[in-house]
Amino acid sequence: MGLAKRIIPCLDVTNGRVVKGVNFVALRDAGDPVEISRRYDEQGADELTFLDITASSDNRDLILRIIEEVAAQVFIPLTVGGGVRQVEDVRRLLNAGADKVSINTSAVQNPQLVADAAGHYGSQCIVVAIDAKQVSGADTDTNRWEVFTHGGRRATGLDAVEWAKKMQSLGAGEILLTSMDRDGTRNGFDLALTRAVSDAVDVPVIASGGVGNLQHLVEGVLQGHAEAVLAASIFHYGEYGIRQAKEYMAQHGIEVRL
Amino acid sequence: MTDIAIIDYGMGNLRSVSKALEHVAPNASVVVTSDPAVVRQAARVVFPGQGAMPNCMHEMDARGLRDAVLDAAASKPFLGICLGLQMLFETSEEGDVQGLGILPGKVRRFPPAAMKDANGQKLKVPHMGWNQVHQAIEHPLWKGITTDARFYFVHSYYVETADPEPVAAYSFYPFQFTCAVAKDNIFAVQFHPEKSHVAGLTLLGNFVQWEPGSTNKASQIYA
């Protein structure tokens, strides 16, 4: 008995709707965020993550209203990311009802933001999201992954493992790690990436990108050493339920909250 | 008069706590406050906290809330959450700071050398996620909650009580640690009931109806 591994459904939200892209493009509508949140909560989701992928700043406040509405009805941890540029953005999201705020591009542009936000609100509510892509190495010894920003469009030259360690040292309480190579492919997590980052840091790592079936969730924990697994499409379109996923993980020896 | 005061000393987000209390006590007035007078008048007090304990102690004192917290902890239904549990103790390894000293014991960091599971795999700190809460005593706040029910935790330090007597529950990560204490009108938890789904809401519902013994002045039942 002990700490359970977490299943976190992810809701990519734009203009007030949940969508899901394939390899960061080609969006497909998946429904109303409040309704979907309630459904996942009832099914036993351990947390919910919202990524605001609204491109323009015009509709930024829409996410605050969605989070307010979800937080009044759903009593599990809520993480919100997307477009977080300054401590004021963190404050607004927390005040709307987010429990954790995820910082991605701005952490690269201004690492001090992570330190300031963690210093002010505590590491427990600061998640650093890393989008990583394999850049070299055919075998596991020479694997290397580079950090990308701006929704995966801009290379940074940063090594993903080193970057995760740096973010931890600045105060990140958790790392949300997405494989760009796998995202939307349904071929499973990049397990070598997940394991490399998870083994390198002391804070929890959430594996993301590529889940196509329940076995992938099991692999993310057992082989990737992830504390939590994040998935979107396998849950959004009703292929698998959260409880079904947890029962599958439990059958494979993983402690879960049922 | 305020039914439930949530003490705000500027450390972290209290919206989740207030939303959850409003949910379980829709007819109660729930106020997030940094005003010692409001805390003094409230029938029940919730003492939350996030972040680092030295900052929490400093911010609490900067707002002149220490006496109001001590009075509440001595006189009325009082629920500490997370740092609000740790601050009740004497000292913390986090910044070597003094706590309120209401309960004997200290706050310790999860020791890196001990953080391995049965298979030798590294256990992450903070201890983040859903862990089982093993009830050590019977208590009105456990009503309707089975022992070993899971609650949501996020913390890097834990309390080590000097006496076993106030321990109301414990968890394992990987060793046994105290995750809830109860003494007279005080109940305090390391986990976050406001984020712990049905089990957490049940505990908060029990708190708003709790009448801790005859020495306390009678207060209403809301739910």
Coordinates of C-alpha atoms in Angstrom, one line a residue:
Chain A
M1 CA 0.0 0.0 0.0
G2 CA 1.2 3.4 -0.8
L3 CA 1.1 6.2 -3.4
A4 CA -1.0 5.4 -6.5
K5 CA 0.1 6.1 -10.0
R6 CA -2.1 8.7 -11.6
I7 CA -4.2 8.8 -14.7
I8 CA -4.7 12.3 -16.0
P9 CA -7.0 13.0 -18.9
C10 CA -5.9 16.1 -20.9
L11 CA -8.2 18.6 -22.4
D12 CA -6.8 20.7 -25.1
V13 CA -9.1 23.7 -25.2
T14 CA -9.5 26.4 -27.8
N15 CA -12.2 29.0 -28.1
G16 CA -14.1 27.2 -25.3
R17 CA -14.1 23.8 -26.8
V18 CA -12.1 20.7 -26.2
V19 CA -10.1 19.6 -29.3
K20 CA -7.4 17.1 -30.0
G21 CA -4.7 17.5 -32.6
V22 CA -2.5 14.9 -34.3
N23 CA 1.2 15.8 -34.2
F24 CA 0.3 19.2 -32.9
V25 CA -2.0 20.0 -35.9
A26 CA -5.3 19.0 -37.4
L27 CA -7.7 19.8 -34.7
R28 CA -10.9 17.7 -34.1
D29 CA -13.8 18.8 -31.9
A30 CA -14.3 16.6 -28.8
G31 CA -16.9 18.6 -26.8
D32 CA -17.7 20.9 -23.9
P33 CA -14.9 21.2 -21.4
V34 CA -17.2 21.4 -18.3
E35 CA -19.2 18.4 -19.3
I36 CA -16.1 16.4 -20.2
S37 CA -14.5 17.3 -16.9
R38 CA -17.6 16.1 -14.9
R39 CA -17.6 12.9 -16.8
Y40 CA -13.9 12.2 -16.1
D41 CA -14.4 13.1 -12.5
E42 CA -17.2 10.6 -12.1
Q43 CA -15.1 7.9 -13.8
G44 CA -12.4 8.4 -11.3
A45 CA -9.8 10.6 -13.0
D46 CA -7.0 11.4 -10.6
E47 CA -6.5 14.9 -11.9
L48 CA -7.4 17.0 -14.9
T49 CA -5.1 19.0 -17.2
F50 CA -6.3 21.8 -19.4
L51 CA -4.1 23.1 -22.1
D52 CA -5.3 26.4 -23.5
I53 CA -4.2 26.3 -27.1
T54 CA -6.1 29.4 -28.2
A55 CA -3.7 31.1 -30.6
S56 CA -4.8 34.7 -30.2
S57 CA -4.8 36.5 -26.9
D58 CA -8.4 37.7 -27.6
N59 CA -10.1 34.7 -26.1
R60 CA -7.7 34.1 -23.3
D61 CA -10.2 34.9 -20.6
L62 CA -12.4 32.2 -21.8
I63 CA -10.2 29.6 -20.1
L64 CA -10.6 31.4 -16.8
R65 CA -14.4 31.1 -16.9
I66 CA -14.2 27.4 -17.9
I67 CA -11.8 26.7 -14.9
E68 CA -14.1 28.6 -12.5
E69 CA -17.0 26.5 -13.7
V70 CA -15.1 23.2 -13.5
A71 CA -13.6 24.1 -10.0
A72 CA -17.1 24.7 -8.6
Q73 CA -18.1 21.1 -9.5
V74 CA -15.1 18.9 -9.6
F75 CA -13.0 18.4 -6.5
I76 CA -9.8 16.9 -7.8
P77 CA -6.6 18.7 -8.7
L78 CA -6.8 20.9 -11.9
T79 CA -3.7 21.9 -13.9
V80 CA -4.0 24.6 -16.4
G81 CA -1.3 25.6 -19.0
G82 CA -1.0 27.5 -22.2
G83 CA 0.0 31.1 -22.7
V84 CA 1.4 31.6 -19.2
R85 CA 3.9 34.4 -19.5
Q86 CA 4.1 36.1 -16.2
V87 CA 3.5 35.6 -12.5
E88 CA 0.2 37.6 -13.0
D89 CA -1.0 34.9 -15.4
V90 CA -0.2 32.3 -12.7
R91 CA -2.2 34.3 -10.1
R92 CA -5.2 34.6 -12.4
L93 CA -5.4 30.9 -13.1
L94 CA -4.9 30.0 -9.4
N95 CA -7.6 32.4 -8.4
A96 CA -9.9 31.0 -11.1
G97 CA -9.6 27.6 -9.4
A98 CA -6.5 26.0 -10.9
D99 CA -4.4 24.0 -8.4
K100 CA -1.3 23.9 -10.6
V101 CA -0.2 26.0 -13.5
S102 CA 1.9 24.6 -16.3
I103 CA 4.6 26.7 -17.9
N104 CA 6.1 25.8 -21.3
T105 CA 7.5 28.3 -23.8
S106 CA 7.9 31.1 -21.2
A107 CA 10.0 28.8 -19.0
V108 CA 12.5 28.8 -21.9
Q109 CA 12.3 32.4 -22.7
N110 CA 12.4 33.5 -19.1
P111 CA 13.5 30.8 -16.7
Q112 CA 13.2 33.3 -13.8
L113 CA 9.5 33.1 -14.3
V114 CA 9.6 29.5 -12.9
A115 CA 11.7 30.6 -9.9
D116 CA 9.4 33.6 -9.2
A117 CA 6.2 31.7 -9.6
A118 CA 7.5 28.8 -7.4
G119 CA 8.9 31.3 -4.9
H120 CA 5.6 33.1 -4.6
Y121 CA 3.0 30.3 -4.8
G122 CA 5.1 27.2 -3.9
S123 CA 6.6 24.5 -6.1
Q124 CA 3.6 22.3 -5.5
C125 CA 1.6 24.4 -8.0
I126 CA 4.3 25.0 -10.7
V127 CA 4.5 22.4 -13.4
V128 CA 7.0 22.8 -16.2
A129 CA 5.8 21.3 -19.5
I130 CA 8.5 20.1 -21.8
D131 CA 7.9 19.3 -25.5
A132 CA 10.8 17.1 -26.6
K133 CA 11.8 15.6 -29.9
Q134 CA 14.5 13.0 -30.5
V135 CA 17.5 14.5 -32.4
S136 CA 20.1 11.8 -32.4
G137 CA 21.0 8.3 -31.3
A138 CA 19.6 5.1 -32.7
D139 CA 20.4 3.1 -29.6
T140 CA 19.5 3.9 -26.0
D141 CA 23.0 4.9 -25.0
T142 CA 23.2 7.8 -27.4
N143 CA 19.6 9.0 -27.3
R144 CA 19.2 12.7 -27.1
W145 CA 16.1 14.9 -27.1
E146 CA 15.8 18.6 -27.8
V147 CA 13.3 20.9 -26.2
F148 CA 10.9 22.7 -28.6
T149 CA 8.6 25.6 -27.8
H150 CA 5.7 27.5 -29.4
G151 CA 3.6 24.4 -29.6
G152 CA 6.4 22.4 -31.0
R153 CA 7.3 24.8 -33.8
R154 CA 10.6 26.3 -32.5
A155 CA 13.8 24.4 -31.7
T156 CA 15.7 25.7 -28.6
G157 CA 18.9 23.7 -28.7
L158 CA 18.3 22.7 -25.1
D159 CA 18.8 19.1 -24.0
A160 CA 15.5 17.8 -22.5
V161 CA 17.1 15.9 -19.7
E162 CA 19.3 18.8 -18.6
W163 CA 16.4 21.2 -19.0
A164 CA 14.2 19.1 -16.7
K165 CA 17.0 19.1 -14.1
K166 CA 17.4 22.9 -14.4
M167 CA 13.6 23.4 -14.0
Q168 CA 13.6 21.3 -10.9
S169 CA 16.4 23.4 -9.5
L170 CA 14.5 26.6 -10.2
G171 CA 11.4 25.3 -8.3
A172 CA 9.3 23.2 -10.7
G173 CA 7.3 20.7 -8.6
E174 CA 6.4 18.4 -11.4
I175 CA 7.4 17.9 -15.1
L176 CA 4.9 17.3 -17.8
L177 CA 6.9 15.6 -20.5
T178 CA 5.5 15.3 -24.1
S179 CA 7.1 13.4 -26.9
M180 CA 6.5 15.4 -30.0
D181 CA 7.5 12.4 -32.1
R182 CA 4.7 10.3 -30.5
D183 CA 2.0 12.9 -29.8
G184 CA -1.1 11.9 -31.7
T185 CA 0.4 8.8 -33.3
R186 CA -1.1 6.3 -30.9
N187 CA 2.1 4.3 -30.9
G188 CA 2.8 4.6 -27.2
F189 CA 5.0 6.9 -25.1
D190 CA 8.6 7.5 -26.0
L191 CA 9.7 5.3 -23.1
A192 CA 13.4 6.0 -23.4
L193 CA 12.7 9.7 -23.1
T194 CA 10.3 9.3 -20.2
R195 CA 12.7 7.1 -18.3
A196 CA 15.7 9.3 -19.0
V197 CA 14.0 12.4 -17.6
S198 CA 12.2 10.6 -14.8
D199 CA 15.4 9.0 -13.5
A200 CA 17.3 12.3 -13.8
V201 CA 14.9 14.3 -11.5
D202 CA 13.5 13.9 -8.0
V203 CA 10.1 15.5 -8.8
P204 CA 7.3 13.5 -10.4
V205 CA 7.2 13.2 -14.2
I206 CA 3.9 12.9 -16.1
A207 CA 4.3 11.0 -19.4
S208 CA 2.5 12.4 -22.3
G209 CA 2.2 11.9 -26.1
G210 CA 1.3 8.8 -28.0
V211 CA -1.1 6.7 -26.0
G212 CA -3.2 4.5 -28.2
N213 CA -4.2 1.7 -25.9
L214 CA -4.1 0.7 -22.2
Q215 CA -0.9 -1.3 -22.5
H216 CA 0.8 2.0 -23.3
L217 CA -0.3 3.4 -19.9
V218 CA 1.2 0.4 -18.2
E219 CA 4.5 0.8 -20.1
G220 CA 4.7 4.5 -19.2
V221 CA 4.8 3.6 -15.5
L222 CA 6.7 0.3 -15.5
Q223 CA 9.3 1.1 -18.3
G224 CA 9.1 4.9 -18.4
H225 CA 9.2 5.3 -14.6
A226 CA 6.4 7.9 -14.8
E227 CA 4.5 8.9 -11.7
A228 CA 1.5 9.8 -13.8
V229 CA 0.2 9.1 -17.4
L230 CA -1.6 11.7 -19.4
A231 CA -3.8 10.9 -22.4
A232 CA -6.5 12.6 -24.4
S233 CA -8.0 10.9 -27.4
I234 CA -8.3 7.4 -26.0
F235 CA -10.6 8.8 -23.4
H236 CA -12.3 11.7 -25.3
Y237 CA -13.8 9.4 -28.0
G238 CA -15.0 6.8 -25.5
E239 CA -12.7 4.0 -26.6
Y240 CA -11.7 3.4 -23.0
G241 CA -13.0 4.6 -19.7
I242 CA -10.8 5.8 -16.9
R243 CA -11.9 3.0 -14.6
Q244 CA -11.2 0.4 -17.2
A245 CA -7.8 1.9 -17.7
K246 CA -7.1 1.8 -13.9
E247 CA -8.3 -1.8 -13.6
Y248 CA -6.0 -2.8 -16.5
M249 CA -3.1 -1.1 -14.7
A250 CA -4.0 -2.8 -11.4
Q251 CA -4.0 -6.2 -13.2
H252 CA -0.4 -5.4 -14.2
G253 CA 0.7 -4.8 -10.7
I254 CA 0.4 -1.0 -10.7
E255 CA -1.1 0.6 -7.6
V256 CA -4.0 2.9 -8.6
R257 CA -6.9 4.6 -6.9
L258 CA -10.0 2.6 -7.7
Chain B
M1 CA -21.5 36.2 12.2
T2 CA -19.2 34.2 10.0
D3 CA -19.8 30.5 10.2
I4 CA -16.5 29.3 8.7
A5 CA -13.4 31.5 8.4
I6 CA -10.6 30.3 6.1
I7 CA -7.5 32.0 7.3
D8 CA -5.7 33.8 4.5
Y9 CA -2.1 34.8 5.2
G10 CA -1.2 35.3 1.5
M11 CA 0.3 31.8 1.0
G12 CA -1.3 30.1 -1.9
N13 CA -4.7 29.7 -3.3
L14 CA -7.6 29.3 -1.0
R15 CA -10.3 29.2 -3.7
S16 CA -10.4 25.4 -3.8
V17 CA -10.8 25.2 0.0
S18 CA -13.7 27.8 0.0
K19 CA -15.4 26.2 -3.0
A20 CA -15.4 22.8 -1.4
L21 CA -16.7 24.1 1.9
E22 CA -19.5 26.0 0.1
H23 CA -20.3 22.8 -1.7
V24 CA -20.7 20.8 1.6
A25 CA -22.3 23.6 3.6
P26 CA -24.4 25.6 1.1
N27 CA -26.2 27.5 3.8
A28 CA -23.2 28.5 5.8
S29 CA -21.3 31.8 5.3
V30 CA -17.8 30.9 4.3
V31 CA -15.3 33.7 4.4
V32 CA -11.6 33.8 3.3
T33 CA -10.1 36.4 5.6
S34 CA -6.8 37.9 6.8
D35 CA -8.6 39.9 9.5
P36 CA -8.0 38.6 13.0
A37 CA -11.3 40.1 14.2
V38 CA -13.2 38.0 11.6
V39 CA -11.3 34.9 12.6
R40 CA -12.2 35.6 16.3
Q41 CA -15.9 35.9 15.5
A42 CA -16.1 32.8 13.3
A43 CA -17.8 29.7 14.6
R44 CA -15.3 27.4 12.9
V45 CA -11.8 28.0 11.5
V46 CA -10.0 26.4 8.7
F47 CA -6.2 26.9 8.7
P48 CA -4.7 26.0 5.3
G49 CA -1.3 26.7 3.9
Q50 CA 0.9 26.0 0.9
G51 CA 4.5 26.7 0.0
A52 CA 7.4 27.0 2.5
M53 CA 6.9 27.0 6.2
P54 CA 9.3 29.9 7.0
N55 CA 7.3 32.0 4.6
C56 CA 4.0 30.9 6.0
M57 CA 5.1 31.7 9.6
H58 CA 6.4 35.1 8.5
E59 CA 3.3 36.0 6.5
M60 CA 1.0 34.9 9.3
D61 CA 2.9 37.1 11.8
A62 CA 3.1 40.0 9.3
R63 CA -0.7 40.1 9.2
G64 CA -1.0 39.9 13.0
L65 CA -2.8 36.6 12.8
R66 CA -0.8 34.5 15.3
D67 CA -3.0 35.3 18.4
A68 CA -6.2 34.8 16.5
V69 CA -4.9 31.4 15.2
L70 CA -3.9 30.4 18.7
D71 CA -7.2 31.4 20.2
A72 CA -9.1 29.5 17.5
A73 CA -7.0 26.4 18.0
A74 CA -7.8 26.6 21.7
S75 CA -11.5 27.3 21.5
K76 CA -13.5 26.2 18.4
P77 CA -13.7 23.6 15.7
F78 CA -10.4 24.0 13.9
L79 CA -9.2 22.3 10.8
G80 CA -5.6 22.5 9.7
I81 CA -4.7 21.5 6.1
C82 CA -1.2 20.8 4.8
L83 CA 1.0 23.6 6.1
G84 CA -1.8 24.3 8.5
L85 CA -1.0 20.9 10.1
Q86 CA 2.8 21.4 10.1
M87 CA 2.6 24.9 11.6
L88 CA 0.9 23.5 14.7
F89 CA 4.1 21.7 15.7
E90 CA 7.2 23.1 17.5
T91 CA 9.9 23.2 14.9
S92 CA 10.5 22.5 11.2
E93 CA 13.6 21.3 9.3
E94 CA 12.4 23.6 6.5
G95 CA 14.5 26.7 7.2
D96 CA 14.9 25.6 10.8
V97 CA 11.9 27.7 11.7
Q98 CA 9.8 27.6 14.9
G99 CA 6.1 26.6 14.5
L100 CA 3.2 27.6 16.7
G101 CA 4.1 24.9 19.3
I102 CA 0.5 23.8 19.9
L103 CA 1.4 20.2 19.5
P104 CA 4.7 18.5 20.5
G105 CA 6.8 17.3 17.7
K106 CA 8.7 18.4 14.6
V107 CA 8.4 18.7 10.9
R108 CA 10.9 16.7 8.9
R109 CA 11.9 16.4 5.2
F110 CA 11.4 13.1 3.5
P111 CA 15.1 11.9 3.7
P112 CA 16.6 11.3 0.2
A113 CA 18.3 8.1 1.4
A114 CA 15.1 6.5 2.4
M115 CA 13.1 7.3 -0.8
K116 CA 13.1 4.0 -2.5
D117 CA 10.2 1.6 -3.0
A118 CA 10.2 -2.2 -2.4
N119 CA 11.8 -2.8 -5.8
G120 CA 14.5 -0.2 -5.2
Q121 CA 13.0 2.3 -7.5
K122 CA 13.4 6.0 -6.6
L123 CA 10.4 7.6 -4.9
K124 CA 9.7 11.2 -5.9
V125 CA 9.6 14.2 -3.6
P126 CA 7.2 16.0 -3.3
H127 CA 5.0 13.1 -2.3
M128 CA 2.3 14.0 -4.8
G129 CA -0.9 12.1 -5.5
W130 CA -3.4 9.8 -4.0
N131 CA -2.3 7.8 -1.0
Q132 CA -4.1 5.6 1.5
V133 CA -5.1 7.1 4.9
H134 CA -5.1 4.5 7.6
Q135 CA -7.3 5.7 10.5
A136 CA -5.6 5.3 13.9
I137 CA -8.6 6.4 16.0
E138 CA -12.3 6.7 15.8
H139 CA -13.3 10.3 15.2
P140 CA -16.4 12.2 14.1
L141 CA -14.4 13.6 11.1
W142 CA -13.8 10.0 9.8
K143 CA -17.6 9.3 9.8
G144 CA -18.6 7.7 6.5
I145 CA -15.0 7.3 5.3
T146 CA -13.4 3.9 5.2
T147 CA -10.0 3.4 6.6
D148 CA -7.4 3.3 3.9
A149 CA -9.5 5.5 1.7
R150 CA -7.3 7.5 -0.7
F151 CA -6.8 11.3 -0.3
Y152 CA -4.7 13.7 -2.4
F153 CA -1.3 14.7 -1.0
V154 CA 1.3 17.1 -2.1
H155 CA 4.2 17.8 0.3
S156 CA 7.9 17.4 0.9
Y157 CA 7.9 17.5 4.7
Y158 CA 5.9 15.5 7.2
V159 CA 5.2 15.8 10.9
E160 CA 6.8 13.6 13.5
T161 CA 4.7 13.8 16.7
A162 CA 6.5 13.6 20.0
D163 CA 3.6 11.6 21.5
P164 CA 1.5 9.0 19.7
E165 CA -1.6 10.3 21.3
P166 CA -2.8 13.0 18.8
V167 CA -2.2 10.7 15.7
A168 CA -5.5 10.3 13.9
A169 CA -4.2 8.6 10.8
Y170 CA -1.0 7.6 9.1
S171 CA 0.2 6.8 5.6
F172 CA 3.2 5.1 4.1
Y173 CA 5.8 6.7 1.8
P174 CA 7.7 4.5 2.0
F175 CA 7.8 4.5 5.8
Q176 CA 4.9 5.2 8.1
F177 CA 4.2 8.9 8.7
T178 CA 1.5 10.8 10.5
C179 CA -1.0 12.3 8.0
A180 CA -3.7 13.4 10.5
V181 CA -3.8 14.5 14.1
A182 CA -6.7 15.1 16.5
K183 CA -6.7 16.9 19.8
D184 CA -9.8 18.3 21.5
N185 CA -11.2 20.8 19.1
I186 CA -8.3 20.5 16.6
F187 CA -8.2 18.2 13.6
A188 CA -5.4 18.7 11.1
V189 CA -4.5 16.8 8.0
Q190 CA -1.5 16.6 5.7
F191 CA -3.6 15.8 2.6
H192 CA -6.0 18.1 0.8
P193 CA -9.6 17.2 1.5
E194 CA -10.7 20.0 -0.8
K195 CA -9.1 18.1 -3.7
S196 CA -9.9 14.5 -2.6
H197 CA -13.2 13.9 -4.3
V198 CA -15.9 12.1 -2.3
A199 CA -13.7 11.2 0.6
G200 CA -12.5 14.7 1.0
L201 CA -15.9 16.3 0.7
T202 CA -17.2 13.8 3.3
L203 CA -14.5 14.9 5.7
L204 CA -15.2 18.6 5.1
G205 CA -18.9 17.8 5.6
N206 CA -18.1 16.2 8.9
F207 CA -16.1 19.2 10.0
V208 CA -18.9 21.7 9.4
Q209 CA -21.2 19.6 11.6
W210 CA -18.6 18.7 14.2
E211 CA -19.3 19.5 17.9
P212 CA -16.0 18.8 19.6
G213 CA -17.1 18.1 23.2
S214 CA -19.1 20.0 25.8
T215 CA -16.5 22.6 26.7
N216 CA -17.0 24.4 23.4
K217 CA -19.8 26.8 22.9
A218 CA -22.7 25.3 20.8
S219 CA -22.7 26.1 17.2
Q220 CA -25.2 25.4 14.5
I221 CA -25.5 22.5 12.2
Y222 CA -25.6 23.6 8.6
A223 CA -25.9 20.8 6.2

